[in-house]
PDB file of C-alpha atoms in Angstrom:
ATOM      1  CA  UNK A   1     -16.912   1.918 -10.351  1.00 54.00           C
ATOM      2  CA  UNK A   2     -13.619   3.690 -11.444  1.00 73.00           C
ATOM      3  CA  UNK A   3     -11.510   2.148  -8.820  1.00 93.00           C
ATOM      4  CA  UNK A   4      -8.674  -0.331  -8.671  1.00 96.00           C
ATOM      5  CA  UNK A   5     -10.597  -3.819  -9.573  1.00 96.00           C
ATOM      6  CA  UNK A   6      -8.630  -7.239  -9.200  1.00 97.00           C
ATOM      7  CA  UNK A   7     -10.035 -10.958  -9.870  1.00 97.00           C
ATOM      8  CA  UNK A   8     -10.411 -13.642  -8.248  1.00 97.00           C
ATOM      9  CA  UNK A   9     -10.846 -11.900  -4.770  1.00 96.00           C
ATOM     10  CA  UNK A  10      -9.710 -15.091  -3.272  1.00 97.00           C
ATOM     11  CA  UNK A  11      -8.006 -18.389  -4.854  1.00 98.00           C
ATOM     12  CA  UNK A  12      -7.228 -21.810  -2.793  1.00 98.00           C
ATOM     13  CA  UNK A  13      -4.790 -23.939  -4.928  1.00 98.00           C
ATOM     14  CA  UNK A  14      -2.788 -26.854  -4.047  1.00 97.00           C
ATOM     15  CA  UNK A  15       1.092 -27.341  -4.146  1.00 97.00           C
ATOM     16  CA  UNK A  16       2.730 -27.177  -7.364  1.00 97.00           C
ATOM     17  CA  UNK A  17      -0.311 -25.718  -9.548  1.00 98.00           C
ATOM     18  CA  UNK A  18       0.377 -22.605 -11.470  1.00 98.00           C
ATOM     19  CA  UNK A  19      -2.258 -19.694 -10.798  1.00 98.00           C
ATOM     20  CA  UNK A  20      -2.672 -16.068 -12.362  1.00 98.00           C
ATOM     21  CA  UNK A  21      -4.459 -12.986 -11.084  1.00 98.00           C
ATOM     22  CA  UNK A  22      -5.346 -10.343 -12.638  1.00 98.00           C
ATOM     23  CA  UNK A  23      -5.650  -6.330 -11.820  1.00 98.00           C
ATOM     24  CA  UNK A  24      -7.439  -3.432 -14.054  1.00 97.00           C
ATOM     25  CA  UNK A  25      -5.708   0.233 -12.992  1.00 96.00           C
ATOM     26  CA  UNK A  26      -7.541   3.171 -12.580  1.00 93.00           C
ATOM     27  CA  UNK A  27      -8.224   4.250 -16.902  1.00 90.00           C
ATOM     28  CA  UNK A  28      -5.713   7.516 -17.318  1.00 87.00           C
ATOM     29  CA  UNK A  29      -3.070   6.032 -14.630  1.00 90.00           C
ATOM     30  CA  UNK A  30      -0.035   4.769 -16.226  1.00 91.00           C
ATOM     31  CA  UNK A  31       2.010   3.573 -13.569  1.00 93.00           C
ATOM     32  CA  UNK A  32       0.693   0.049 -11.971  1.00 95.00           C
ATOM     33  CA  UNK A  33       2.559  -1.897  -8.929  1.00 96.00           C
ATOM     34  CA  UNK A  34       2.101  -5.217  -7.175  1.00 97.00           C
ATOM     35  CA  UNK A  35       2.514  -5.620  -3.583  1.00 97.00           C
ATOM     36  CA  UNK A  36       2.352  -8.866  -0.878  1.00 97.00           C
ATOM     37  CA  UNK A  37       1.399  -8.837   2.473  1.00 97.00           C
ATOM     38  CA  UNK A  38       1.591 -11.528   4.372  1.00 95.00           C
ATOM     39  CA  UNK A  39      -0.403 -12.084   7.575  1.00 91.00           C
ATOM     40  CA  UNK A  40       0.418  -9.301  10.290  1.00 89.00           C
ATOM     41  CA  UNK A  41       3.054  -6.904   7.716  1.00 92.00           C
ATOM     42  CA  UNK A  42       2.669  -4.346   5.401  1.00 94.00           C
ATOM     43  CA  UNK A  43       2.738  -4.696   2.397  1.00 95.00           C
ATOM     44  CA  UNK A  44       6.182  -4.991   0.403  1.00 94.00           C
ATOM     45  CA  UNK A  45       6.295  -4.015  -3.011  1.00 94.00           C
ATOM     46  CA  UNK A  46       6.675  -6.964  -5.843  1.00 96.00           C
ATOM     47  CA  UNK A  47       7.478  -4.943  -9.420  1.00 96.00           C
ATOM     48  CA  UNK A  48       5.906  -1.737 -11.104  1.00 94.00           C
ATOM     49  CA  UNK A  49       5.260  -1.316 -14.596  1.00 95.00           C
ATOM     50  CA  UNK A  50       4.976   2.255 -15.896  1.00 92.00           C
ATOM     51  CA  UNK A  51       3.159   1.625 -19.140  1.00 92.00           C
ATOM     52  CA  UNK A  52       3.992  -1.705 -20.801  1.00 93.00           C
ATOM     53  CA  UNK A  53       7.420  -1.717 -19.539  1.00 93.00           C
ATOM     54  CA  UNK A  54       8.414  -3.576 -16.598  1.00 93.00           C
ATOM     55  CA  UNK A  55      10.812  -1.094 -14.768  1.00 92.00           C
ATOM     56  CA  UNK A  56      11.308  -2.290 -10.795  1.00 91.00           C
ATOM     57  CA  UNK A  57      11.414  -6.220  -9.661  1.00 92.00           C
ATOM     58  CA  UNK A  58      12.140  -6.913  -5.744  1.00 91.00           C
ATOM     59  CA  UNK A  59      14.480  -9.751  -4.863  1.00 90.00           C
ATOM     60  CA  UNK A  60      11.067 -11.253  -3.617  1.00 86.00           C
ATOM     61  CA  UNK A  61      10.334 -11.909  -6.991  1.00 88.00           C
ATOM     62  CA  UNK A  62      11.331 -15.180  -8.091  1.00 89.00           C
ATOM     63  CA  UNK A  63      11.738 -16.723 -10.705  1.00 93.00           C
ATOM     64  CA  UNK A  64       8.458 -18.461 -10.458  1.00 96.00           C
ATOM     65  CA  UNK A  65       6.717 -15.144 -10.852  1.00 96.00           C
ATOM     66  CA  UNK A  66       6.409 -13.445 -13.815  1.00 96.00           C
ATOM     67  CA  UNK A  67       4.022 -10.365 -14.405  1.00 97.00           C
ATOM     68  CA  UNK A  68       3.210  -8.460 -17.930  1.00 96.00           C
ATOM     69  CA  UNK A  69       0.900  -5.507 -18.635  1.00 96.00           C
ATOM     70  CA  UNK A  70       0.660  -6.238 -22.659  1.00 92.00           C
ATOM     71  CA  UNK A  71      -0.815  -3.053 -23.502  1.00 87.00           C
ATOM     72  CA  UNK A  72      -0.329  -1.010 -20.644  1.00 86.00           C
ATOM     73  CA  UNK A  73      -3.798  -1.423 -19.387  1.00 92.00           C
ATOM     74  CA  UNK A  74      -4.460  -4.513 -16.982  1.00 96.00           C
ATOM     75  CA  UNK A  75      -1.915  -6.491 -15.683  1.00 98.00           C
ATOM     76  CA  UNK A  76      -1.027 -10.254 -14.895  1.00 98.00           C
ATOM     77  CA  UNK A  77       0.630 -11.898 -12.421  1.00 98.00           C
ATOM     78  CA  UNK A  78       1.857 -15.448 -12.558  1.00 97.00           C
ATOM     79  CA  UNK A  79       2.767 -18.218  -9.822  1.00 97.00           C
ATOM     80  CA  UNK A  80       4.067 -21.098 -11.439  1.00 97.00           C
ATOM     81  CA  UNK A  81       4.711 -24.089  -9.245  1.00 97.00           C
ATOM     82  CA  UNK A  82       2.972 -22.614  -6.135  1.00 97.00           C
ATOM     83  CA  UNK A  83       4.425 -23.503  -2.586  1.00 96.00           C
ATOM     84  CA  UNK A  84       2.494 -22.820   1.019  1.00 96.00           C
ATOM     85  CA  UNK A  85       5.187 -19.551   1.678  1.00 95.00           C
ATOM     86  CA  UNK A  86       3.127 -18.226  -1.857  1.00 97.00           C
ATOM     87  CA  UNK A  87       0.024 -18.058   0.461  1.00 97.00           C
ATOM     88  CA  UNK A  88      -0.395 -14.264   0.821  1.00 97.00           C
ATOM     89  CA  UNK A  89      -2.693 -11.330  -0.064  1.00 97.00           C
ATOM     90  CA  UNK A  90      -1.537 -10.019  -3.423  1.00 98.00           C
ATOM     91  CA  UNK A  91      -2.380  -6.258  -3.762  1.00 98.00           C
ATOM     92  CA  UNK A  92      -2.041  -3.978  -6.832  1.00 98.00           C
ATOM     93  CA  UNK A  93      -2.184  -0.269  -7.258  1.00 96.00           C
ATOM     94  CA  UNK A  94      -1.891   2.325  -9.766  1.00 94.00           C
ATOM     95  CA  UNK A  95      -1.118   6.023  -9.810  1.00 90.00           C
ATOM     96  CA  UNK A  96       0.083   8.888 -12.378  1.00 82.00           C
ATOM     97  CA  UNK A  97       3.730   8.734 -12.815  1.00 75.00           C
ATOM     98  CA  UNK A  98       6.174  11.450 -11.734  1.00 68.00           C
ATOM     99  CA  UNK A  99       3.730  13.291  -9.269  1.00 66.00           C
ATOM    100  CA  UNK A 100       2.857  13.292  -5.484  1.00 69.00           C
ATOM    101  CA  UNK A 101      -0.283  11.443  -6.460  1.00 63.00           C
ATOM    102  CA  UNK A 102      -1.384   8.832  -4.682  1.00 86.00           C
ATOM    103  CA  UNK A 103      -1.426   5.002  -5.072  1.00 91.00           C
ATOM    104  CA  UNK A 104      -4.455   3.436  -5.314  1.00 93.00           C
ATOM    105  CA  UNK A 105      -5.181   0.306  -4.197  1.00 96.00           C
ATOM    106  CA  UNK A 106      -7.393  -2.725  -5.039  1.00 96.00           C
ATOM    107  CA  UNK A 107      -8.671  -5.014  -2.400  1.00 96.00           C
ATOM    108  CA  UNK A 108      -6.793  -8.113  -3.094  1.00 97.00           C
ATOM    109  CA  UNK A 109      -6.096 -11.185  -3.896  1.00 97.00           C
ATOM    110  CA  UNK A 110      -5.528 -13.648  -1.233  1.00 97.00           C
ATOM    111  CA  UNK A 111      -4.133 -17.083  -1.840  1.00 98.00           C
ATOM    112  CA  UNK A 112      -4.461 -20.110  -0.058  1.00 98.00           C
ATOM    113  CA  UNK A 113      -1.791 -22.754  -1.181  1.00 98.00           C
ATOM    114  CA  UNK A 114      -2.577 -25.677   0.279  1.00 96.00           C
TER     115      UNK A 114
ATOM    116  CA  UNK B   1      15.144   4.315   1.623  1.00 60.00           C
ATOM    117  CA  UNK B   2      14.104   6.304   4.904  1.00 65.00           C
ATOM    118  CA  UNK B   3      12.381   4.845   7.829  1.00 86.00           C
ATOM    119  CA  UNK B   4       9.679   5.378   9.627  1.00 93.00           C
ATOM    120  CA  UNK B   5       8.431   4.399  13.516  1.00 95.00           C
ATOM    121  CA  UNK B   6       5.174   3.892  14.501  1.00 96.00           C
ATOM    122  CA  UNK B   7       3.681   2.558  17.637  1.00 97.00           C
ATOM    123  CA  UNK B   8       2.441  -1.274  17.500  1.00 96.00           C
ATOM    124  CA  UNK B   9      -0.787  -0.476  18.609  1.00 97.00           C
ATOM    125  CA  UNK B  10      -2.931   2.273  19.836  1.00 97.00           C
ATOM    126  CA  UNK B  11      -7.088   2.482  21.336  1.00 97.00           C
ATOM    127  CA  UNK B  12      -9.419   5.856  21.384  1.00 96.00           C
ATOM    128  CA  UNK B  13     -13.181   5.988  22.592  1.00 96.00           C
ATOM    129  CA  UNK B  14     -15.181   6.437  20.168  1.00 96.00           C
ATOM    130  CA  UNK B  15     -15.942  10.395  19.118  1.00 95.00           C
ATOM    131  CA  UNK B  16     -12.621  11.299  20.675  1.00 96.00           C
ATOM    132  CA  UNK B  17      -9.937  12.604  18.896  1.00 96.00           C
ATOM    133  CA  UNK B  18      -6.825  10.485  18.097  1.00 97.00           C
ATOM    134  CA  UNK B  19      -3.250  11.329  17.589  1.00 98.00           C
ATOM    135  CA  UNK B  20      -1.146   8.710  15.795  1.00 98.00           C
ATOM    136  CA  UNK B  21       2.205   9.333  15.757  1.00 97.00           C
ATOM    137  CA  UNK B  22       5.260   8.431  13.500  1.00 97.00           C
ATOM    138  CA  UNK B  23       9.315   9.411  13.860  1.00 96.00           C
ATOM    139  CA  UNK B  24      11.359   9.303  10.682  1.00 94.00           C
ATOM    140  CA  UNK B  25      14.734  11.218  12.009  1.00 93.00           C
ATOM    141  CA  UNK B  26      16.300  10.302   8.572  1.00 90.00           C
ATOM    142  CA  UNK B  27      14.094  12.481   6.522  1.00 91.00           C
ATOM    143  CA  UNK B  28      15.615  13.974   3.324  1.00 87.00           C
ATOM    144  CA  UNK B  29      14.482  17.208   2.151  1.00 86.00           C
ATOM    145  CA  UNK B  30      12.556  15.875  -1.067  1.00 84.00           C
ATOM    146  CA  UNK B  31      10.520  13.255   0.749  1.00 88.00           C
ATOM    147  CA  UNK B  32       6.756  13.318   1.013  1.00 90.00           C
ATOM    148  CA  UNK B  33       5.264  11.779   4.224  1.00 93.00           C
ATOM    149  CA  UNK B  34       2.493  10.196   3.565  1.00 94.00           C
ATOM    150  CA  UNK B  35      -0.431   8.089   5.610  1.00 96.00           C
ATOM    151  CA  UNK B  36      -2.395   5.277   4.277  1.00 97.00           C
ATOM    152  CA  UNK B  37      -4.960   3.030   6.340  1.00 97.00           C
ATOM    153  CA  UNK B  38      -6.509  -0.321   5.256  1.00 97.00           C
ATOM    154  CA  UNK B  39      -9.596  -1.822   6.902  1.00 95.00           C
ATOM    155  CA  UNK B  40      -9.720  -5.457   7.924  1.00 90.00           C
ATOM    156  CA  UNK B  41      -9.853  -7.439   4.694  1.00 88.00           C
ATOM    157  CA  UNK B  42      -9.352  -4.727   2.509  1.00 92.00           C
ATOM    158  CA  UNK B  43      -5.905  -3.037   0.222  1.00 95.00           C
ATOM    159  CA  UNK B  44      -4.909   0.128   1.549  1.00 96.00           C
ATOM    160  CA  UNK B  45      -6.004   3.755   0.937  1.00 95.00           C
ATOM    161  CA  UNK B  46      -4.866   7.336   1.093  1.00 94.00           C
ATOM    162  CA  UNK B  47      -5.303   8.844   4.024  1.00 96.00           C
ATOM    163  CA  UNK B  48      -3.334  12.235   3.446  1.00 95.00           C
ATOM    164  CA  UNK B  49       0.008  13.375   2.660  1.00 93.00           C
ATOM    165  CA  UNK B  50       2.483  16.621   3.208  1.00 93.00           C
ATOM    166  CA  UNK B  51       5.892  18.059   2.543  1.00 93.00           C
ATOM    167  CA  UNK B  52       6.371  20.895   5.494  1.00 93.00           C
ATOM    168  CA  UNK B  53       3.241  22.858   6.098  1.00 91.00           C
ATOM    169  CA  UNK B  54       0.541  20.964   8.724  1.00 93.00           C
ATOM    170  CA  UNK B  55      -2.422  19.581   5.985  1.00 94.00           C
ATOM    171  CA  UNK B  56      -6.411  19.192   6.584  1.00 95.00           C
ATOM    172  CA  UNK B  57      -8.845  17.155   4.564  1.00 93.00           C
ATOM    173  CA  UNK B  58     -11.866  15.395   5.326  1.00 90.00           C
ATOM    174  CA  UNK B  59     -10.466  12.314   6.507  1.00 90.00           C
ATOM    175  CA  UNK B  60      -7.585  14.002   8.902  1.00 95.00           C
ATOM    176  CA  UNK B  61      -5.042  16.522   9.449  1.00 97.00           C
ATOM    177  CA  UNK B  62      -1.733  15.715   9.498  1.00 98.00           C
ATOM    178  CA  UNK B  63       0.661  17.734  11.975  1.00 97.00           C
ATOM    179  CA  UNK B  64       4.436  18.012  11.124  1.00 97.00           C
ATOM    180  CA  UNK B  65       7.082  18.801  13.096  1.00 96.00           C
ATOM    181  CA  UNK B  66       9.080  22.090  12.402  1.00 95.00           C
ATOM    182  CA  UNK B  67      12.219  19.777  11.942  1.00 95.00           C
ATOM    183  CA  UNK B  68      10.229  17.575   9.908  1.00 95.00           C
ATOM    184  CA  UNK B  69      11.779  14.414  11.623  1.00 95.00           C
ATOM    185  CA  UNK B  70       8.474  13.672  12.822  1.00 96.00           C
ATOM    186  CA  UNK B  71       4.674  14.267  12.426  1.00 97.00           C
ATOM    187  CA  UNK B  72       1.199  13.596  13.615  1.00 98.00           C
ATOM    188  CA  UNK B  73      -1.452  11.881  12.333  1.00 98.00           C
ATOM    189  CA  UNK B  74      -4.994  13.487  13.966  1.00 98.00           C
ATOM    190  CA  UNK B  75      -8.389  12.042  13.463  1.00 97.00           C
ATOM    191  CA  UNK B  76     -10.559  14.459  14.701  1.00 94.00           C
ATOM    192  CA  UNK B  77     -13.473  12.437  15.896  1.00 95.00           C
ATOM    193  CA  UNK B  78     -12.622   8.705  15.802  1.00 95.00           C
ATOM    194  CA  UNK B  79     -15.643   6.254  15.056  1.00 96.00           C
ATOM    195  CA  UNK B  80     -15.709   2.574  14.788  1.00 96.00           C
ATOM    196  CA  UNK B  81     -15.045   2.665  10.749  1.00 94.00           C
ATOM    197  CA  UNK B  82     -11.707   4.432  11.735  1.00 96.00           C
ATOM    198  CA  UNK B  83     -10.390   0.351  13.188  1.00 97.00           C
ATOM    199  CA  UNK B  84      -7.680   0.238  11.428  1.00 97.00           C
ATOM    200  CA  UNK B  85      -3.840  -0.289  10.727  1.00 97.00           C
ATOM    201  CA  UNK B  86      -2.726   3.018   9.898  1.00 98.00           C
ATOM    202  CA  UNK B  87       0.912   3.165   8.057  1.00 97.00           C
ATOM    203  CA  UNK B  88       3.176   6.473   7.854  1.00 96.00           C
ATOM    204  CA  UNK B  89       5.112   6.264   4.725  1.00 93.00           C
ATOM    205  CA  UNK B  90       8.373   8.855   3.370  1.00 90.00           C
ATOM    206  CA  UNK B  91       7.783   8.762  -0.756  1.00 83.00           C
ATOM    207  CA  UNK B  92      10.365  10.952  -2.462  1.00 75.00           C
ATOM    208  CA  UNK B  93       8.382  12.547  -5.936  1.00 66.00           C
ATOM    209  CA  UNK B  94      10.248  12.912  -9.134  1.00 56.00           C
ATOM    210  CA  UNK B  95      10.338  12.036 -12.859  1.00 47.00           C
ATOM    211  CA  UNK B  96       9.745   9.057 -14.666  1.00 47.00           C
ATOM    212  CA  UNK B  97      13.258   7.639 -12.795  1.00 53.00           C
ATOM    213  CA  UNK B  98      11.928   7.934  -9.446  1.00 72.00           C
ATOM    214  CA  UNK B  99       9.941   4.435  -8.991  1.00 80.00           C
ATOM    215  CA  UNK B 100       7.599   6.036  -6.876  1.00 81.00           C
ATOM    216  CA  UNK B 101       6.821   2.347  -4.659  1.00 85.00           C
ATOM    217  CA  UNK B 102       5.682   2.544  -0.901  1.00 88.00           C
ATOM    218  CA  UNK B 103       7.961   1.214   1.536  1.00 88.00           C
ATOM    219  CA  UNK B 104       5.169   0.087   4.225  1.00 91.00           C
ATOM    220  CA  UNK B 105       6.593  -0.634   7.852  1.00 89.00           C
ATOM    221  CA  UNK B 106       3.988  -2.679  10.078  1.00 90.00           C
ATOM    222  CA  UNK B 107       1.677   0.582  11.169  1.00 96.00           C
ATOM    223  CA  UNK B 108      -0.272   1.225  14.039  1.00 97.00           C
ATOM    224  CA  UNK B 109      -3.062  -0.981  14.609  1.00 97.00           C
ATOM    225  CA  UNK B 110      -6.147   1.433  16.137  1.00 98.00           C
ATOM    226  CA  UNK B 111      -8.533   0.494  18.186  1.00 97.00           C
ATOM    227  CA  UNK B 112     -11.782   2.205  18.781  1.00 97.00           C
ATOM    228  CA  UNK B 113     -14.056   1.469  21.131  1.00 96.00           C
ATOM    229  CA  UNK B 114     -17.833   2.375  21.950  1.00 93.00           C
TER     230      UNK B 114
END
């Protein structure tokens, strides 16, 4: 499978625990985005990386969350401290930079904080 | 960013054509339109995507307006797969400084029914 791959698929942590998800891009893409959706909206955009370089972070992104792509390959995402308004689907996607190509889009992580 | 508006909600019969429809009157002339569905439980994914001329691929065709301030998702022959919340997105293409995220609104959520 050459698609968009991210792990665990689904993660149910309590208050105040730290948790970290992972997503592997497509191989040859080198642009790489995280999104949240929360129950019943679209998905709004997080941060993108383009490489190893972090370029883009949304005001949604506090500082609790912190996400690196070491070698501009996978990525991580971090939740320190998690509270219940964390609970959300996180969704990451990668694409070719500077074209009309299209994102591509893993199924998910969705986490429970309890 | 420009703006899209999409119905809340719309239902087809099964193996009858459906017409989704989206308004985005402040359209520049750079921006892409783009569609992307996601299934229940599942990240999003390309549906199709044009600048001016009316587009066809396997999944759909996608109508746009002359004035380009609106255009037409058409799925030819919906089945039950097709359930699904289907969002119309503008994406303006560039170089490495255009960040190249989705703005996602809240879509159309499509019914089909046998």
């Amino acid at each position: 499978d050459t698609g968009v791959s991210q792990n665990p698929r689904h993660k149910i942590t309590k208050r105040g625990q730290n948790v970290t998800f992972r997503c592997d891009p497509i191989s040859e893409h080198n642009r790489l985005y995280w999104y949240r959706q929360t129950l019943g909206q679209g998905p709004e955009f997080l941060t993108y990386f383009q490489n190893e370089a972090q370029l883009e972070k949304s005001r949604l992104l506090s500082d609790r969350f912190s996400a690196e792509r070491p070698k501009g390959s996978f990525s991580t995402l971090e939740i320190q401290r998690t509270e219940q308004g964390d609970s959300a689907m996180y969704l990451c996607a990668s694409k070719v930079a500077g074209s009309t190509d299209t994102q591509y889009f893993g199924p998910g992580t969705r986490l429970t904080v309890l | 960013d420009a703006k899209t508006t999409q119905p809340n909600s719309m239902e087809s019969n099964e193996e009858e054509p459906v017409h989704l429809p989206c308004n985005h009157s402040t359209i520049s002339g750079t921006d892409y339109i783009h569609w992307y569905r996601q299934l229940p439980s599942q990240g999003p994914e390309y549906v199709i995507h044009g600048l001016t001329s009316n587009v066809n691929n396997r999944m759909a065709s996608l109508a746009i307006a002359e004035d380009r301030k609106s255009s037409t998702l058409i799925l030819h022959r919906a089945t039950l797969r097709d359930a699904a919340v289907y969002y119309c997105i503008l994406s303006r293409p560039g170089g490495s400084s255009n960040t190249g995220k989705l703005i996602f609104g809240q879509g159309t959520t499509l019914q089909v029914k046998p």
